[in-house]
Short mmCIF file of C-alpha atoms and ligand atoms in Angstrom, two decimals:
data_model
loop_
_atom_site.label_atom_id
_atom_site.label_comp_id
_atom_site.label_asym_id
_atom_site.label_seq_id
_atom_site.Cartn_x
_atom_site.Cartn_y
_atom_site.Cartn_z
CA UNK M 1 -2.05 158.98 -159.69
CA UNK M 2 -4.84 159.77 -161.52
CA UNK M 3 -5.39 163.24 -161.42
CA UNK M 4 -5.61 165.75 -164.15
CA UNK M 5 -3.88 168.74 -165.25
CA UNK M 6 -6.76 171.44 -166.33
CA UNK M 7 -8.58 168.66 -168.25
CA UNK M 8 -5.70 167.06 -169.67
CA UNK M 9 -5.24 163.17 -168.78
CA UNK M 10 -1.89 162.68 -167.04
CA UNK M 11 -1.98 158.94 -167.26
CA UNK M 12 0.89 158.26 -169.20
CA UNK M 13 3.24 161.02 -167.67
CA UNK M 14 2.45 159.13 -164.41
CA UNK M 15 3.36 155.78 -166.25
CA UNK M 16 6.82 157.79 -167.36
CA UNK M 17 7.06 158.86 -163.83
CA UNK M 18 6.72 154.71 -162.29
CA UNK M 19 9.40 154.14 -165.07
CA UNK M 20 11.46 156.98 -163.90
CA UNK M 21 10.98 155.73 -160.18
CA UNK M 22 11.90 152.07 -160.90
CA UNK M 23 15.08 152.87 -162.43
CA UNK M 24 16.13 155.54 -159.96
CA UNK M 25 15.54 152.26 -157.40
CA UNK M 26 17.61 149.75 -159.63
CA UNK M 27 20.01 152.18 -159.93
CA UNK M 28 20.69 153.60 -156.38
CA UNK M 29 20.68 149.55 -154.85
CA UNK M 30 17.30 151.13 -152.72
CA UNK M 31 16.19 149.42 -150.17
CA UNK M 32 12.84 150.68 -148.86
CA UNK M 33 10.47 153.47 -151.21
CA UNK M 34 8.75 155.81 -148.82
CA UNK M 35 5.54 157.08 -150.22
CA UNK M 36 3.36 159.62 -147.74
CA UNK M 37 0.02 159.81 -149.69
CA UNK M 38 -1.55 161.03 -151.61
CA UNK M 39 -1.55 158.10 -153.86
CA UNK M 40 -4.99 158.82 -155.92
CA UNK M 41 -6.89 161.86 -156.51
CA UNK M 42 -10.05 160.28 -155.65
CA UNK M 43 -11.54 158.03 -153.40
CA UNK M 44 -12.79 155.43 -156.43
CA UNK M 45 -10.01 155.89 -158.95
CA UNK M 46 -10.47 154.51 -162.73
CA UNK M 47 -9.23 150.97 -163.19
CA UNK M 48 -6.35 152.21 -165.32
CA UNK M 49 -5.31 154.21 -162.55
CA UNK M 50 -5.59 150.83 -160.02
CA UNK M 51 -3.57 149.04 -162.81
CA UNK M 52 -0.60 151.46 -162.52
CA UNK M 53 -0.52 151.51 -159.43
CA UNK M 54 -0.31 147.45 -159.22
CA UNK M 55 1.91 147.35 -161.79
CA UNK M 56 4.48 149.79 -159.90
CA UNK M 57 4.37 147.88 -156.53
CA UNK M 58 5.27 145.05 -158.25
CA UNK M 59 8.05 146.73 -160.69
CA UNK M 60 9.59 148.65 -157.14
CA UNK M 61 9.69 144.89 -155.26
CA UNK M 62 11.06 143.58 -158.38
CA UNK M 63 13.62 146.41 -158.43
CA UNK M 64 14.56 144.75 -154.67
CA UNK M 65 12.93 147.41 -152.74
CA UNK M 66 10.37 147.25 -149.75
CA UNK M 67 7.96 149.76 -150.23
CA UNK M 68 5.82 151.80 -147.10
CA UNK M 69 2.70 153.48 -147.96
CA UNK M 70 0.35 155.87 -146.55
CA UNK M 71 -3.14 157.31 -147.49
CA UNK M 72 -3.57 161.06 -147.92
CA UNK M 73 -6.80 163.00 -147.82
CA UNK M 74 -7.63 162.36 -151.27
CA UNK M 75 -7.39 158.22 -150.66
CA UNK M 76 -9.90 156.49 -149.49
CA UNK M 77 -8.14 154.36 -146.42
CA UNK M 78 -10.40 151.36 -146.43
CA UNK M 79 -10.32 150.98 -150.13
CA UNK M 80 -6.19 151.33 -150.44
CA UNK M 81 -6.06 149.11 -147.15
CA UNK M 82 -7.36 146.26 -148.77
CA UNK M 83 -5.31 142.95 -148.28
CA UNK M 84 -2.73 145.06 -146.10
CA UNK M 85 -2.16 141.96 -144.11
CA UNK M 86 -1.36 139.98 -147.48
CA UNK M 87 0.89 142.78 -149.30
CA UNK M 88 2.94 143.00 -146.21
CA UNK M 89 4.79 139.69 -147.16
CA UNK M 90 5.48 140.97 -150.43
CA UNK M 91 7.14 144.01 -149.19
CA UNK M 92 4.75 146.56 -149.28
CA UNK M 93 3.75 147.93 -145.79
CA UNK M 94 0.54 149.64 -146.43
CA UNK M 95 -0.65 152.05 -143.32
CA UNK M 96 -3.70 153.63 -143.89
CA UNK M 97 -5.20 152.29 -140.32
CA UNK M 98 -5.00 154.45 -137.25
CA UNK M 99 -3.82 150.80 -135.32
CA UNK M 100 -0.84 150.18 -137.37
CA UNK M 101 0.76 153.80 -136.45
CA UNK M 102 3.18 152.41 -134.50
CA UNK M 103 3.81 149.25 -135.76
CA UNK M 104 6.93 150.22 -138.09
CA UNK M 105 8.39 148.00 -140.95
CA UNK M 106 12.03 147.20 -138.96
CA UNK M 107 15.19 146.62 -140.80
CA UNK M 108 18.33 145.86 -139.66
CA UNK M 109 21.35 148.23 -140.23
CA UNK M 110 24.92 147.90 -140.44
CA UNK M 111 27.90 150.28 -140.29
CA UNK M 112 31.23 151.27 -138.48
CA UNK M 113 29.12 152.60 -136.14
CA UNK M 114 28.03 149.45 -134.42
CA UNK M 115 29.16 148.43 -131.52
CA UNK M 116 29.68 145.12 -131.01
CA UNK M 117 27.07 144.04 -128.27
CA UNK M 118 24.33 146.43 -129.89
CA UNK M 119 22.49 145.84 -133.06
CA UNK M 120 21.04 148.73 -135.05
CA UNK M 121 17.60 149.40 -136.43
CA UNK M 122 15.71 151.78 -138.46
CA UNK M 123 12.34 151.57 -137.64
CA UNK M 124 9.63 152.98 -140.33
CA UNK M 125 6.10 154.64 -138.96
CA UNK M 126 3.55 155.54 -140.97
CA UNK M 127 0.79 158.41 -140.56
CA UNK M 128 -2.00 157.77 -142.83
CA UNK M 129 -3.82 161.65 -143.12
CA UNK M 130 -5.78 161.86 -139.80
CA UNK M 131 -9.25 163.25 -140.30
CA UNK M 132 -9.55 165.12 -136.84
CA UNK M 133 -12.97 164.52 -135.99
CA UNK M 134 -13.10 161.27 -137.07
CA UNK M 135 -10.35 159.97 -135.00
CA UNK M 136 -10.05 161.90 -131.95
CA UNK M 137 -11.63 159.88 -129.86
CA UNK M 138 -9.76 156.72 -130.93
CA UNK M 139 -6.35 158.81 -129.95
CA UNK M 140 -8.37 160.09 -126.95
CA UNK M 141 -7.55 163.55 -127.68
CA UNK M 142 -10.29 166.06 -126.81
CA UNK M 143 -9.76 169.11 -129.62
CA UNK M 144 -10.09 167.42 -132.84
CA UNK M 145 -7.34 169.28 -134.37
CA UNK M 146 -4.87 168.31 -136.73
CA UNK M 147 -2.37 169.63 -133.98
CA UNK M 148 -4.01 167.41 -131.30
CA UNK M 149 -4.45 164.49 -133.29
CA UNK M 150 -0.92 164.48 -134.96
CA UNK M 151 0.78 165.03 -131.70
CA UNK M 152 -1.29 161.88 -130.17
CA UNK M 153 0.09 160.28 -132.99
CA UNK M 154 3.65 160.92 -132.46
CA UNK M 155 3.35 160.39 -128.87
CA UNK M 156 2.45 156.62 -129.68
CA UNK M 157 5.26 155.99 -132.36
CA UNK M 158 7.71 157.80 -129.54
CA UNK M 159 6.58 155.14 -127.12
CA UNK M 160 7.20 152.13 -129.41
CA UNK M 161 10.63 153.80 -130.43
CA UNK M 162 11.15 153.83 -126.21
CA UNK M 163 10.42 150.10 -126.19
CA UNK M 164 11.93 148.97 -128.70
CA UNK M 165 15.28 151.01 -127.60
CA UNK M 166 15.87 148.93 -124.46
CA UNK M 167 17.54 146.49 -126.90
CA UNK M 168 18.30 147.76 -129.64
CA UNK M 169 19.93 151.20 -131.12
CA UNK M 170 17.13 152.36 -132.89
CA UNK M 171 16.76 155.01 -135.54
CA UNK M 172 13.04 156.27 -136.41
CA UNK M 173 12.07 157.29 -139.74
CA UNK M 174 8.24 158.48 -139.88
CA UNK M 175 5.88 159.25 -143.04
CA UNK M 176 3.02 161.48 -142.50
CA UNK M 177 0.10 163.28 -144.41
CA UNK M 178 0.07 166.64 -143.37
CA UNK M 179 0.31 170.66 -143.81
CA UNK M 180 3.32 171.15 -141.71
CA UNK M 181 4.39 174.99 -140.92
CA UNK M 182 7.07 176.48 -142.96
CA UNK M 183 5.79 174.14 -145.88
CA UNK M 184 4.88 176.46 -148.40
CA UNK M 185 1.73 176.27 -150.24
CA UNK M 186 0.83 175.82 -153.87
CA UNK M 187 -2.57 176.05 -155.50
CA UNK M 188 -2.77 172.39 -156.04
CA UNK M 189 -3.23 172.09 -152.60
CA UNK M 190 -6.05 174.61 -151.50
CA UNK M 191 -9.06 172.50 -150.02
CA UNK M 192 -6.81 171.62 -147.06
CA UNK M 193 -7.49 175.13 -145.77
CA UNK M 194 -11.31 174.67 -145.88
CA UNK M 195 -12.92 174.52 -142.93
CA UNK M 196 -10.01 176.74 -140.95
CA UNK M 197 -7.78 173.12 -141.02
CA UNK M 198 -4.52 174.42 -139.97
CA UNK M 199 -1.09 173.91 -140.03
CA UNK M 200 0.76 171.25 -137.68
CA UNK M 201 4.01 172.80 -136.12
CA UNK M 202 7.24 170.96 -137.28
CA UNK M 203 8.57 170.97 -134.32
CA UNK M 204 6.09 167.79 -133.48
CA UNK M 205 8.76 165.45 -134.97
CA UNK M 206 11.73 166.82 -133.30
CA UNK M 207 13.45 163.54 -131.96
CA UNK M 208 12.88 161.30 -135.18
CA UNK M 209 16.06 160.19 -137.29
CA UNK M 210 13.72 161.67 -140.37
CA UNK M 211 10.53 162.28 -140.94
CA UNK M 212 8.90 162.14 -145.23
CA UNK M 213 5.87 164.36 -145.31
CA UNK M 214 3.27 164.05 -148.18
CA UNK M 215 0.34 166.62 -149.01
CA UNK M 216 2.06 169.38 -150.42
CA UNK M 217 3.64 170.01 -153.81
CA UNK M 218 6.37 171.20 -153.52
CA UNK M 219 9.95 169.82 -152.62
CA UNK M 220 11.48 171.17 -149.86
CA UNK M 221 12.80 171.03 -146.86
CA UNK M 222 11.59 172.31 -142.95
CA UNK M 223 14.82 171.04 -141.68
CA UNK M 224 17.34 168.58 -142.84
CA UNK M 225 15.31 165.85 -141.09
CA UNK M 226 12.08 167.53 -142.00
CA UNK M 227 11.21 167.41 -145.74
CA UNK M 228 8.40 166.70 -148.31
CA UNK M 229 8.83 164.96 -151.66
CA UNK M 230 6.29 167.18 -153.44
CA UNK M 231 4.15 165.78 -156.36
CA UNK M 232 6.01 163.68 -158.63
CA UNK M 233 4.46 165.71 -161.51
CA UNK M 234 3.19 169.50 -161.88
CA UNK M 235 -0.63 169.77 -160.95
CA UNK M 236 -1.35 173.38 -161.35
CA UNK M 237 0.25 176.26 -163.24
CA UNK M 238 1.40 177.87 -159.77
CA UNK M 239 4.11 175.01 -159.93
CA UNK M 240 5.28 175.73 -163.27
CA UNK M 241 8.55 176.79 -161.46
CA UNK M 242 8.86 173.13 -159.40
CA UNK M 243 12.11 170.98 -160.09
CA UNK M 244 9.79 167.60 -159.01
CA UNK M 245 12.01 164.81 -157.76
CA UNK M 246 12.50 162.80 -154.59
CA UNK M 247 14.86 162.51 -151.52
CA UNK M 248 17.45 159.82 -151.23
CA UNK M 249 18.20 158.86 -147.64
CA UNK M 250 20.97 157.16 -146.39
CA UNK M 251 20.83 155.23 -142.98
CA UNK M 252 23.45 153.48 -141.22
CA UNK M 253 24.33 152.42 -137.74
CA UNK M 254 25.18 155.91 -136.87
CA UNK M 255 22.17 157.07 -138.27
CA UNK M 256 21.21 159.17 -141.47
CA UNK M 257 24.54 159.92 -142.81
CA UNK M 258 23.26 161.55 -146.44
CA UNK M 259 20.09 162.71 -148.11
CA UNK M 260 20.37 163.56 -151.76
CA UNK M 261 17.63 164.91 -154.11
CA UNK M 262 16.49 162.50 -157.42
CA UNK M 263 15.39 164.48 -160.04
CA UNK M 264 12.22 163.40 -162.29
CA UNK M 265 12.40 164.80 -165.87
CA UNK M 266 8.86 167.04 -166.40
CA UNK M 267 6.30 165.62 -169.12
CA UNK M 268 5.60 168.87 -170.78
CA UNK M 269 7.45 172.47 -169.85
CA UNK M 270 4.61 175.01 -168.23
CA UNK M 271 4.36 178.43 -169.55
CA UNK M 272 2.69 181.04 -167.81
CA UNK M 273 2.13 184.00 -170.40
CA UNK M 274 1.09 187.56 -169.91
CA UNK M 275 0.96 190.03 -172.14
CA UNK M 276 -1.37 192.00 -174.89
CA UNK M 277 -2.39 189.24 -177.93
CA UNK M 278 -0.47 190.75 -180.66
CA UNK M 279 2.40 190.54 -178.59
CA UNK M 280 2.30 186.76 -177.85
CA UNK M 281 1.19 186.75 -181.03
CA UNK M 282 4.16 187.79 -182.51
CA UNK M 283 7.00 187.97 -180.35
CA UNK M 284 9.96 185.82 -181.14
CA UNK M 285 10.39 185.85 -176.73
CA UNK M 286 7.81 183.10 -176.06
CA UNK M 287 8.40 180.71 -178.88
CA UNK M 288 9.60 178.20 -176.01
CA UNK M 289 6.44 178.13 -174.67
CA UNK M 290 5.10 176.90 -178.26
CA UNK M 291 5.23 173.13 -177.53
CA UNK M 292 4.00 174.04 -173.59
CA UNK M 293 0.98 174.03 -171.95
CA UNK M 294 0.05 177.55 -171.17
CA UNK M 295 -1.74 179.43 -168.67
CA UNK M 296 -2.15 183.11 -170.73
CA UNK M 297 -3.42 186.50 -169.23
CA UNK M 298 -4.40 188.89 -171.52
CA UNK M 299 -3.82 192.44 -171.16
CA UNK M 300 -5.31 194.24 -174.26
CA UNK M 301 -7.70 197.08 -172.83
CA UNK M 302 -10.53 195.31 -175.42
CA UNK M 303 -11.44 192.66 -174.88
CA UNK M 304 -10.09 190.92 -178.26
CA UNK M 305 -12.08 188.51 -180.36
CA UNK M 306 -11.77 184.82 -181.06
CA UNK M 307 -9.07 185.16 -178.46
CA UNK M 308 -8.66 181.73 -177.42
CA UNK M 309 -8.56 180.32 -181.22
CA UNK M 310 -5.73 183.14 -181.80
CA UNK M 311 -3.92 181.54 -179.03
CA UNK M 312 -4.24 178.24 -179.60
CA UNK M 313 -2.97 179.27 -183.23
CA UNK M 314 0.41 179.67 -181.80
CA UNK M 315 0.10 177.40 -178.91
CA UNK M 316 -1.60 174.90 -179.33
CA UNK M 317 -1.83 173.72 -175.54
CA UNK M 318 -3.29 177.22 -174.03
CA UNK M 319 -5.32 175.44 -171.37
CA UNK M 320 -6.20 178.49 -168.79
CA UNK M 321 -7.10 181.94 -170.20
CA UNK M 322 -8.29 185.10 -168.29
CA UNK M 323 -8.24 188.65 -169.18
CA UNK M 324 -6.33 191.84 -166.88
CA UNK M 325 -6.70 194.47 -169.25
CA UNK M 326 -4.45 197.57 -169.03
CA UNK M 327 -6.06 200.81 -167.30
CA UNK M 328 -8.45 198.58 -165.05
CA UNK M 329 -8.57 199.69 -161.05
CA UNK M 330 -5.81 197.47 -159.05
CA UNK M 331 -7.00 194.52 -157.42
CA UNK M 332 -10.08 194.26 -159.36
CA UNK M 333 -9.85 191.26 -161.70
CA UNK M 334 -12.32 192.06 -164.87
CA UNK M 335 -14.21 188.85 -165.18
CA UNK M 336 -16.00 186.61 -162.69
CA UNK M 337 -13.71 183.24 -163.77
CA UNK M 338 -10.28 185.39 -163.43
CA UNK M 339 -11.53 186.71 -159.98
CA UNK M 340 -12.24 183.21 -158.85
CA UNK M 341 -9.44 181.72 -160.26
CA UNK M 342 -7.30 183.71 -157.29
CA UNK M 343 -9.90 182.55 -154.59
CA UNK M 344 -7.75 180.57 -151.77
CA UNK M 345 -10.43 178.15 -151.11
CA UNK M 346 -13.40 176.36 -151.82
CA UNK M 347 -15.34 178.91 -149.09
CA UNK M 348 -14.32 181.96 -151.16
CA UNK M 349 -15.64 180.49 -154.31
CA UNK M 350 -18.80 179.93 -152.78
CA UNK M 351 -18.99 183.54 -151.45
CA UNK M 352 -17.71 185.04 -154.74
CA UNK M 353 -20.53 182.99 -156.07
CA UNK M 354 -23.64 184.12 -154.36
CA UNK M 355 -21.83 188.14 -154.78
CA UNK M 356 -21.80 187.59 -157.85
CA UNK M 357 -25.30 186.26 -158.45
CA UNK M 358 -26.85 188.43 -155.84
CA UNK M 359 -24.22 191.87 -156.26
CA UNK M 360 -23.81 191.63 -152.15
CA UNK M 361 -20.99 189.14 -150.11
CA UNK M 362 -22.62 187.17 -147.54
CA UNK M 363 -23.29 187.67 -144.58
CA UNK M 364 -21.49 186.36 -141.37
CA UNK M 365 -24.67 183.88 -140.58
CA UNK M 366 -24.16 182.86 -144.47
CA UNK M 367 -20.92 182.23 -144.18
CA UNK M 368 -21.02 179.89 -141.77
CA UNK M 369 -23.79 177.90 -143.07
CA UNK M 370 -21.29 177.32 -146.35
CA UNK M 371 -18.62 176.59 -143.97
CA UNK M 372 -20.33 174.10 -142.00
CA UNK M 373 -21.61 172.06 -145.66
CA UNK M 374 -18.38 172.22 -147.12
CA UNK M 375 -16.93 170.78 -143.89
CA UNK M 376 -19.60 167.69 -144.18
CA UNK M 377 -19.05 167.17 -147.33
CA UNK M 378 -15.44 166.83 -147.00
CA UNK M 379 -16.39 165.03 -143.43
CA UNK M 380 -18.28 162.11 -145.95
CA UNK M 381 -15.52 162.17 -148.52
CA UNK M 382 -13.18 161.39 -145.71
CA UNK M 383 -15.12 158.65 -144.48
CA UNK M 384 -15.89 157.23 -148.01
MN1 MN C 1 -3.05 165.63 -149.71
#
């Protein structure tokens, strides 16, 4: 919530969204909403942004669902932890602390399944996003890595799941903020690759009932029990091909025993557009893309004039524009913006910077400087 789509406030497709959310709740009888971070886009988000977020807590307990939530990278944990203690009698389970890992919200489920002398739980975890440095000492790991850290994680939800299994049949459903392999990445998504962070193996919640992921955009799946819920709306052009929706679990003494996607409907369609102007122009092809906000790539060998006004002529949300003209060598992108508009992280737009103030890439000693200040800066976002 909160965040922007190339400039554009998205405030009111995330209030369409809540509204979309609350009566996919009402109507599916759901029990408990599962939401893995990120939940802002900032660490101080704008009051309107606090508001909706208050007002959709309260609309998703109304509805008669218990909701768990975690804090992603983008959260600031203190700050969305405030009044956990409170909330959790109202039925939202906030775990943004590293202490309340494996303290799940516990329901009791029912079935066919049962047997008589055993009752049947679903316990929920939560994994707020685990800065590596800044907690591996607290999991007494000794890499900070998001492997390391995640797996000391997991190792103390498995022991509470052991505990709690001596009297009870219990089935373990765990949230977490994190880049897991075989997740496949969208633009939308790129700092988490600064610094070298990489990607936690799947194969770290093997055991668990289910596990909801949060971070990336997409929807999909790593296994049946292994899935992410994406973005609940489109945050860069690269996902103008996401259906956004949700997953629908079903739990009973047995276990899960269904998971079903929930569809959101889109705000606005996304058009990316490629082509000379005249064509776009002109062509009867893309008049879909009239009423949708457009990413364009011009072709025209010249560079044409007044190009953006020309687009915006015929569509009137053209929000990204860079130029690939015909005849140019492969691979090299004509203009600065277009060439760092492909640059997989924030490191390679600082390197394309200083090449292209200073007509040389940096060197390794450079490099690593960059590396090392985008890493404390992120380091002191983290710990905002
Ligand atoms: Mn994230």
């Amino acid at each position: 919530m909160g965040r922007s789509f190339h400039g554009v406030g998205m405030l009111d497709a995330q209030q369409a969204f809540v509204d979309q959310l609350v009566d996919a709740v009402a109507r599916h009888a759901v029990d408990v909403v599962l939401i893995a971070g990120d939940v802002y886009d900032r660490a101080l988000p704008g009051v309107d942004v606090v508001h909706l977020l208050d007002d959709a807590l309260v609309r998703l307990t109304s509805a008669g669902a218990q909701v768990v939530l975690t804090s992603g990278n983008h959260d600031s944990a203190i700050r969305l932890g405030f009044a956990s203690r409170l909330l959790e009698r109202g039925g939202v389970h906030l775990r943004t602390r590293l202490d309340s890992l494996d303290q799940p919200l516990v329901l009791p489920v029912g079935g066919a399944s049962a047997g008589a002398a055993d009752t049947a739980v679903v316990a929920i975890y939560g994994i707020p996003w685990l800065e590596p440095r800044l907690v591996a000492d607290q999991l007494g790991v000794q890499t900070a890595s998001h492997f390391e850290v995640t797996r000391a994680a997991t190792e103390l939800i498995r022991q509470d799941i052991e505990r709690r299994s001596a009297t009870a049949t219990v089935h373990s459903v765990v949230l977490a903020h994190t880049f897991a392999s075989g997740g496949i990445s969208s633009d939308s998504e790129r700092d988490l690759s600064i610094g070298g962070v990489g990607a936690v193996p799947q194969d770290l919640f093997d055991g668990f009932s289910y596990t909801a992921l949060g971070h990336l955009h997409g929807r999909q799946s790593l296994s049946p029990q292994v899935r992410y819920s994406g973005s609940p709306l489109a945050y860069s052009f690269s996902e103008a091909s996401h259906q956004k929706g949700a997953w629908l679990i079903d739990i009973d003494a047995g276990g899960v025993t269904a998971v079903q996607e929930v569809l959101w409907d889109a705000p606005r369609t996304l058009a990316v557009l490629r082509g000379p102007l005249s064509e776009l122009l002109e062509s009867p092809d893309y008049s879909w893309a009239e009423t949708a906000y457009c990413q364009v790539t011009l072709t025209d060998a010249q560079r044409p004039a007044r190009a953006m006004d020309q687009l915006r002529a015929r569509f009137p949300d053209t929000l990204v524009l860079s130029f690939d003209p015909e005849g140019s060598p492969a691979g090299t992108a004509s203009t600065y913006s277009s060439r760092l508009a492909e640059a997989p992280d924030d490191l390679a737009v600082c390197c394309g910077f200083l090449e292209h103030v200073r007509g040389r890439v940096p060197d390794d000693a450079e490099k690593a400087a960059l590396a090392a200040a985008l890493e404390n800066v992120r380091l002191q976002e983290a710990s905002l």
